[in-house]
Coordinates of C-alpha atoms in Angstrom, one line a residue:
Chain A
M1 CA 41.8 9.1 -0.4
P2 CA 44.2 7.9 3.1
A3 CA 42.4 5.4 5.1
L4 CA 40.3 6.7 7.5
S5 CA 40.6 5.4 11.1
N6 CA 37.6 5.1 12.6
T7 CA 39.0 6.6 16.4
A8 CA 40.4 9.3 14.5
L9 CA 37.2 11.3 13.8
P10 CA 35.3 13.4 17.1
L11 CA 32.2 11.7 18.6
S12 CA 30.9 14.5 17.4
F13 CA 31.3 14.5 13.4
R14 CA 30.9 10.5 13.7
E15 CA 27.4 11.3 15.3
D16 CA 26.5 14.0 12.5
T17 CA 27.8 11.4 9.8
R18 CA 25.6 8.7 10.8
Q19 CA 22.7 10.7 11.9
R20 CA 22.8 12.3 8.2
L21 CA 22.9 8.5 6.3
I22 CA 19.8 8.3 8.2
R23 CA 18.3 11.5 7.3
V24 CA 18.8 11.0 3.8
G25 CA 17.7 7.7 4.1
T26 CA 14.7 8.5 5.4
E27 CA 13.7 11.1 3.0
V28 CA 14.5 8.6 -0.1
L29 CA 13.0 5.0 1.4
S30 CA 9.5 7.2 2.2
E31 CA 9.4 7.7 -1.8
K32 CA 11.1 5.0 -3.2
G33 CA 10.7 2.1 -0.9
F34 CA 14.1 0.0 0.3
G35 CA 14.8 -2.5 -2.4
A36 CA 15.3 0.9 -5.0
T37 CA 17.0 2.4 -2.8
G38 CA 20.6 2.1 -3.0
I39 CA 23.5 2.7 -0.7
Q40 CA 26.2 4.8 -3.0
A41 CA 22.4 6.8 -4.0
I42 CA 22.0 7.5 -0.4
L43 CA 25.8 8.2 0.2
E44 CA 26.0 11.0 -2.3
M45 CA 23.0 12.4 -1.6
A46 CA 24.1 12.9 2.0
G47 CA 28.4 13.8 0.7
V48 CA 29.4 11.1 2.9
P49 CA 32.4 9.1 0.8
K50 CA 31.8 6.4 -1.2
G51 CA 33.1 3.1 0.6
S52 CA 32.3 4.6 4.4
F53 CA 28.7 2.9 4.0
Y54 CA 29.9 0.2 6.6
Y55 CA 32.2 2.4 8.9
Y56 CA 28.6 3.6 10.0
F57 CA 26.2 0.4 9.7
K58 CA 26.8 -3.6 9.9
S59 CA 24.5 -3.8 6.8
K60 CA 21.8 -2.4 3.8
N61 CA 19.2 -4.4 6.7
D62 CA 20.7 -2.5 9.6
F63 CA 20.4 1.0 8.4
G64 CA 16.9 -0.3 6.8
L65 CA 15.9 -0.7 10.5
K66 CA 17.6 2.1 11.6
V67 CA 15.7 4.3 9.2
I68 CA 12.7 2.7 10.1
D69 CA 13.6 3.7 13.9
N70 CA 13.8 7.3 13.0
Y71 CA 10.4 7.7 11.2
A72 CA 9.0 5.4 14.4
D73 CA 10.5 8.7 16.2
L74 CA 9.6 11.3 14.3
W75 CA 6.0 10.2 13.9
E76 CA 5.7 9.2 17.9
K77 CA 6.2 13.0 18.1
K78 CA 4.0 13.8 15.3
L79 CA 1.4 12.0 16.6
L80 CA 1.5 12.8 20.8
R81 CA 1.8 16.5 19.1
L82 CA -1.0 16.4 17.9
L83 CA -3.2 13.7 19.2
G84 CA -2.0 14.4 22.3
D85 CA -2.9 18.5 22.0
A86 CA -5.0 18.3 25.2
G87 CA -6.2 22.1 24.1
V88 CA -8.6 21.3 21.1
P89 CA -11.2 18.8 20.7
P90 CA -10.0 15.6 20.7
L91 CA -11.8 14.9 16.9
R92 CA -10.1 18.3 15.6
R93 CA -7.0 16.8 16.2
I94 CA -7.4 14.0 14.2
D95 CA -8.6 16.5 11.3
N96 CA -4.9 18.2 12.1
Y97 CA -3.6 15.2 11.8
I98 CA -4.8 14.9 8.6
D99 CA -3.9 18.8 7.6
E100 CA -0.6 18.2 7.9
A101 CA -0.4 15.1 6.0
L102 CA -2.3 16.6 2.9
A103 CA 0.1 19.9 2.9
G104 CA 2.9 17.6 3.3
L105 CA 1.5 15.1 0.2
E106 CA 1.9 18.3 -1.9
K107 CA 5.0 20.2 -1.0
Y108 CA 6.6 17.2 -2.2
G109 CA 4.6 17.1 -5.3
F110 CA 2.9 13.7 -3.8
R111 CA 5.8 11.8 -4.1
R112 CA 6.6 11.2 -0.8
G113 CA 3.9 8.5 1.0
C114 CA 4.6 6.9 4.5
L115 CA 7.9 5.0 5.4
I116 CA 6.3 1.9 6.8
G117 CA 3.4 1.7 4.0
N118 CA 6.1 1.6 1.6
M119 CA 8.5 -0.9 3.1
A120 CA 5.3 -3.3 4.1
Q121 CA 4.2 -3.2 0.4
E122 CA 7.7 -4.8 0.1
L123 CA 7.3 -7.4 2.7
A124 CA 8.4 -10.0 0.4
G125 CA 11.9 -8.9 0.3
L126 CA 12.7 -8.1 3.4
E127 CA 13.9 -10.5 6.1
E128 CA 11.1 -11.0 8.9
V129 CA 12.8 -9.4 11.6
F130 CA 11.5 -6.4 8.9
R131 CA 7.9 -7.6 9.4
T132 CA 7.7 -7.8 13.4
R133 CA 9.1 -4.1 13.6
L134 CA 6.3 -2.5 10.9
V135 CA 3.5 -4.4 13.2
Q136 CA 5.1 -2.9 16.5
V137 CA 4.9 0.4 14.4
F138 CA 1.4 0.3 12.8
S139 CA 0.9 -0.1 16.9
A140 CA 1.9 2.4 18.2
W141 CA -0.6 4.7 16.2
S142 CA -2.9 2.7 16.4
E143 CA -2.7 3.1 20.2
Q144 CA -2.0 6.6 19.9
L145 CA -5.4 7.2 18.2
A146 CA -7.2 5.1 20.0
Q147 CA -6.9 7.0 23.6
C148 CA -7.4 10.3 21.1
L149 CA -10.7 8.9 20.5
Q150 CA -11.4 7.7 24.0
Q151 CA -11.1 11.5 25.3
A152 CA -13.5 11.3 22.7
K153 CA -15.5 9.5 24.2
D154 CA -15.3 10.7 27.7
A155 CA -15.9 14.4 26.5
G156 CA -19.4 12.9 25.0
S157 CA -18.3 14.0 21.3
L158 CA -18.2 10.0 20.5
S159 CA -21.5 6.9 20.5
S160 CA -21.0 4.8 23.5
A161 CA -20.8 2.0 21.3
L162 CA -17.6 2.9 19.7
D163 CA -14.5 0.5 20.3
P164 CA -11.6 2.9 20.2
K165 CA -9.2 0.3 18.8
A166 CA -11.3 -1.0 16.1
V167 CA -11.9 2.3 15.0
A168 CA -8.1 3.0 15.3
D169 CA -6.9 -0.3 13.3
F170 CA -9.2 1.0 10.7
F171 CA -8.3 4.4 10.5
W172 CA -4.5 3.5 10.0
M173 CA -5.8 0.3 7.5
A174 CA -7.4 2.4 5.5
W175 CA -5.1 5.6 5.5
E176 CA -2.3 3.7 3.8
G177 CA -4.6 3.1 1.2
A178 CA -5.6 6.2 0.7
V179 CA -2.1 7.6 1.1
L180 CA -1.1 5.5 -1.8
R181 CA -4.2 6.4 -3.8
A182 CA -2.8 10.6 -3.4
K183 CA 0.5 9.7 -4.7
L184 CA -0.6 7.3 -7.8
D185 CA -4.2 10.0 -8.9
R186 CA -1.3 12.7 -7.7
S187 CA -4.0 14.6 -5.9
T188 CA -5.6 15.8 -2.4
A189 CA -9.3 13.9 -3.3
P190 CA -8.7 11.0 -1.9
I191 CA -7.6 12.1 1.3
L192 CA -9.9 14.3 1.4
Q193 CA -12.7 11.6 0.6
F194 CA -11.5 9.4 3.2
R195 CA -11.3 11.8 5.8
S196 CA -14.7 12.8 4.7
I197 CA -16.3 9.1 5.1
F198 CA -14.4 8.8 8.4
F199 CA -15.3 11.6 10.0
Q200 CA -18.9 11.2 9.4
Q201 CA -19.9 7.5 8.9
I202 CA -17.2 5.9 10.7
L203 CA -17.6 8.4 14.0
V204 CA -21.0 8.0 15.0
P205 CA -21.7 10.2 17.3
P206 CA -23.8 10.3 21.1
R207 CA -27.6 8.5 20.2
P208 CA -29.5 12.3 21.0
Chain B
M1 CA 21.6 -23.5 -28.1
P2 CA 20.6 -22.8 -32.4
A3 CA 19.6 -19.7 -33.5
L4 CA 15.2 -18.9 -33.0
S5 CA 13.9 -18.0 -36.6
N6 CA 10.7 -16.0 -35.2
T7 CA 8.7 -17.5 -38.3
A8 CA 10.3 -21.1 -37.6
L9 CA 7.6 -21.4 -34.1
P10 CA 4.3 -22.2 -34.7
L11 CA 1.8 -19.8 -33.9
S12 CA 0.5 -21.2 -31.3
F13 CA 4.0 -21.7 -29.5
R14 CA 4.6 -18.6 -29.6
E15 CA 1.0 -17.8 -28.8
D16 CA 1.2 -20.8 -25.4
T17 CA 4.9 -19.4 -24.1
R18 CA 4.0 -15.9 -24.6
Q19 CA 0.7 -15.9 -21.9
R20 CA 3.0 -18.9 -19.6
L21 CA 5.5 -15.6 -19.2
I22 CA 2.2 -13.0 -18.2
R23 CA 1.2 -15.7 -16.2
V24 CA 4.0 -16.2 -14.2
G25 CA 4.4 -12.4 -14.1
T26 CA 1.6 -12.4 -12.4
E27 CA 1.9 -14.0 -10.1
V28 CA 5.1 -12.8 -8.9
L29 CA 4.4 -9.8 -9.1
S30 CA 1.6 -10.3 -7.0
E31 CA 3.8 -10.9 -4.5
K32 CA 7.1 -9.0 -5.5
G33 CA 6.6 -6.4 -6.5
F34 CA 8.0 -5.1 -10.0
G35 CA 11.1 -3.7 -9.5
A36 CA 12.5 -6.2 -7.3
T37 CA 11.9 -8.5 -10.1
G38 CA 14.0 -10.0 -12.2
I39 CA 13.9 -10.7 -16.5
Q40 CA 15.6 -14.1 -15.5
A41 CA 14.0 -15.0 -12.3
I42 CA 10.9 -14.9 -14.0
L43 CA 12.0 -17.0 -17.8
E44 CA 13.6 -19.9 -15.2
M45 CA 10.0 -20.2 -13.7
A46 CA 8.4 -20.3 -17.0
G47 CA 10.6 -22.9 -18.6
V48 CA 11.7 -21.2 -21.4
P49 CA 15.2 -20.1 -22.3
K50 CA 17.2 -17.4 -21.1
G51 CA 18.0 -14.0 -23.7
S52 CA 14.5 -15.5 -25.3
F53 CA 12.6 -13.0 -23.5
Y54 CA 12.5 -9.9 -26.3
Y55 CA 11.8 -12.2 -28.4
Y56 CA 8.2 -12.0 -26.8
F57 CA 8.8 -8.5 -25.3
K58 CA 9.9 -5.2 -26.0
S59 CA 11.3 -4.1 -23.2
K60 CA 10.6 -5.1 -19.4
N61 CA 8.3 -2.3 -19.5
D62 CA 6.2 -3.8 -22.1
F63 CA 5.9 -7.2 -20.2
G64 CA 5.4 -5.0 -16.8
L65 CA 2.2 -3.4 -18.6
K66 CA 1.5 -6.9 -20.5
V67 CA 1.5 -8.2 -17.0
I68 CA -0.4 -5.6 -15.5
D69 CA -3.3 -6.1 -19.2
N70 CA -3.9 -9.7 -17.9
Y71 CA -4.9 -8.3 -14.6
A72 CA -7.0 -6.6 -14.9
D73 CA -8.6 -8.8 -17.3
L74 CA -8.7 -11.3 -14.9
W75 CA -10.0 -9.8 -11.7
E76 CA -12.9 -7.5 -14.4
K77 CA -13.8 -11.5 -14.9
K78 CA -14.0 -11.6 -11.3
L79 CA -16.1 -9.3 -10.2
L80 CA -18.4 -9.3 -13.2
R81 CA -19.1 -12.6 -12.0
L82 CA -19.8 -12.0 -7.8
L83 CA -20.3 -8.6 -8.3
G84 CA -22.3 -8.9 -11.0
D85 CA -24.8 -11.9 -10.3
A86 CA -28.4 -11.2 -10.5
G87 CA -28.8 -14.6 -8.0
V88 CA -27.4 -12.8 -5.4
P89 CA -29.0 -9.9 -3.1
P90 CA -26.1 -6.9 -4.0
L91 CA -24.6 -6.6 -0.5
R92 CA -24.3 -10.5 0.2
R93 CA -22.4 -10.3 -3.6
I94 CA -19.7 -7.6 -2.2
D95 CA -19.3 -10.0 1.2
N96 CA -18.7 -13.0 -1.3
Y97 CA -16.3 -11.6 -3.3
I98 CA -14.2 -10.6 -0.1
D99 CA -14.4 -14.1 1.3
E100 CA -13.1 -15.0 -2.4
A101 CA -10.3 -12.5 -1.4
L102 CA -10.0 -13.9 2.7
A103 CA -9.2 -17.9 1.3
G104 CA -7.3 -16.3 -1.6
L105 CA -4.3 -14.8 0.5
E106 CA -4.3 -17.9 3.3
K107 CA -4.0 -20.6 0.0
Y108 CA -0.9 -18.2 -0.4
G109 CA 0.6 -17.9 2.9
F110 CA -1.1 -14.2 2.8
R111 CA 2.7 -14.1 0.1
R112 CA 0.1 -12.4 -2.7
G113 CA -1.6 -9.3 -2.4
C114 CA -2.7 -6.8 -4.8
L115 CA -1.1 -6.7 -8.1
I116 CA -2.1 -3.4 -8.5
G117 CA -1.7 -2.3 -5.1
N118 CA 2.2 -3.5 -5.4
M119 CA 2.5 -1.2 -8.6
A120 CA 1.3 1.5 -7.2
Q121 CA 2.9 1.7 -4.2
E122 CA 6.4 1.2 -6.3
L123 CA 5.3 4.4 -8.4
A124 CA 8.7 6.6 -7.5
G125 CA 10.2 3.9 -10.1
L126 CA 7.7 3.3 -12.5
E127 CA 7.1 5.4 -15.6
E128 CA 4.1 8.0 -16.1
V129 CA 1.6 5.2 -18.4
F130 CA 2.2 2.9 -15.4
R131 CA 0.3 5.1 -13.5
T132 CA -2.2 6.1 -15.8
R133 CA -2.9 2.9 -16.0
L134 CA -3.1 1.7 -12.5
V135 CA -5.0 5.2 -12.1
Q136 CA -7.0 2.9 -14.8
V137 CA -7.7 0.2 -13.7
F138 CA -8.9 1.8 -10.3
S139 CA -11.5 3.2 -11.9
A140 CA -12.9 -0.4 -13.2
W141 CA -13.3 -1.9 -9.7
S142 CA -14.8 1.2 -8.3
E143 CA -17.2 1.6 -11.3
Q144 CA -18.6 -2.1 -10.9
L145 CA -18.5 -2.1 -7.2
A146 CA -21.0 1.1 -7.3
Q147 CA -23.4 -0.2 -9.6
C148 CA -23.6 -2.8 -7.3
L149 CA -24.0 -0.1 -4.5
Q150 CA -26.1 0.9 -6.6
Q151 CA -28.5 -2.0 -7.2
A152 CA -28.3 -2.6 -3.2
K153 CA -29.5 1.0 -3.2
D154 CA -32.7 0.4 -5.8
A155 CA -33.9 -2.6 -4.0
G156 CA -33.8 -0.8 -0.7
S157 CA -30.8 -2.2 1.5
L158 CA -29.0 0.8 1.9
S159 CA -30.0 4.7 2.8
S160 CA -30.9 7.1 -0.2
A161 CA -28.2 9.4 0.5
L162 CA -25.3 6.9 -0.1
D163 CA -23.2 8.5 -2.4
P164 CA -22.3 4.4 -4.7
K165 CA -19.0 6.4 -6.6
A166 CA -18.2 7.7 -3.2
V167 CA -18.3 4.4 -1.4
A168 CA -17.0 2.7 -3.6
D169 CA -13.7 5.0 -4.2
F170 CA -13.6 4.6 -0.6
F171 CA -13.9 0.5 -0.3
W172 CA -10.8 0.1 -2.6
M173 CA -9.0 2.8 -1.1
A174 CA -9.3 1.2 2.5
W175 CA -9.0 -2.2 1.4
E176 CA -5.6 -2.4 0.0
G177 CA -5.1 -1.0 3.0
A178 CA -6.1 -3.6 5.1
V179 CA -4.3 -6.1 1.9
L180 CA -1.5 -4.6 3.2
R181 CA -2.1 -5.1 6.6
A182 CA -3.2 -9.3 6.0
K183 CA 0.1 -9.6 4.9
L184 CA 2.3 -7.8 7.3
D185 CA 0.6 -9.3 10.1
R186 CA -0.2 -12.8 7.8
S187 CA -3.8 -12.8 9.2
T188 CA -7.2 -12.5 8.2
A189 CA -8.2 -10.3 11.4
P190 CA -7.5 -6.6 9.4
I191 CA -9.6 -8.1 6.8
L192 CA -12.9 -9.2 8.9
Q193 CA -12.6 -6.1 11.0
F194 CA -12.7 -3.8 7.1
R195 CA -15.5 -5.9 6.3
S196 CA -17.0 -5.7 9.6
I197 CA -16.8 -1.8 10.0
F198 CA -17.3 -1.1 6.0
F199 CA -20.6 -3.7 6.4
Q200 CA -21.6 -2.0 9.6
Q201 CA -20.8 2.0 9.5
I202 CA -20.1 2.9 5.8
L203 CA -23.3 0.6 4.4
V204 CA -25.9 2.7 6.0
P205 CA -29.4 1.3 5.7
P206 CA -32.6 2.7 4.8
R207 CA -34.0 5.1 8.0
P208 CA -37.2 3.0 9.0

């Protein structure tokens, strides 16, 4: 293969290739995690010539962080679309989120879980910059859910004693555990069990 | 190093070395997971000569399964000691388990989590035999906790409508998520939040 000059490629091509690598990386890391994923495998799946990785990213860590950014961005939009949907009652929006997640788990044969959860689990092998970024992502998700729960409270659907932030934090904690079990059991049952207990016991209705 | 004949070593020495490898493996896998752990590192930490691994184990998978057996055995005893402690009210026993876990997380600087949770997360890279075994371990934990919850129900400490098995399953799901977050946040806060919601909202007291 002839040597590739960075500037020889049109910007749009370079951006497309970079985006394709990030997209493929997001898929693979949702399934396998960071440590177990080789750069060569990503390049092959993306149809990008071997050896050109460092043309697009400074390091594997740099790539990993870009993949997290991409996933965080996709999820922020997804949560905004579902949890911020003013046309739907707030608690129903949470249920809609769970429905989409169930469909996603089934679509990929319970192989793909949460990229953020996967990376959090392999923290021991990751640099500090990853930890900070993952904490940030969970915090943003919690904030988006807390707003939705606050709206449910304002609408009188939840007890006035319920703390939206605490319940939102709990939701994402337990959610990661539920997704883990769904993958392990190859079944939607853990998510359904999570949903049932979350809606029936944690989301306390207002006292009559 | 002279060649080692299997039968040249006294059985007790062989058993000790094998046990030491499993013990070190249990510690390392609780922290780093299976994929990221090299056999050589385990041998070095255990002070066992390089190259003698296959004298003790058929393969890395065989070793991994023995480590899971060891962890499952330790946990079964721990849960029996804590959740089966007839001298303590049933709900207090669950609290005692959480207290011990908090102390353990702090003792190891939030680096060591749950070996079963770690391995479940890296399932994509593991063979089917691991999946079956991990499902089994969670199921055993759930059974032990469900018995304790049933005793709390029998003692009139919980609503008669509460389903011990469903709540026990939920506990372990959410627990894995809480341990993951404690490691990520390097803080006991997620576990305390988990405990607070579990005891106050999920463990419904009997109606007066």
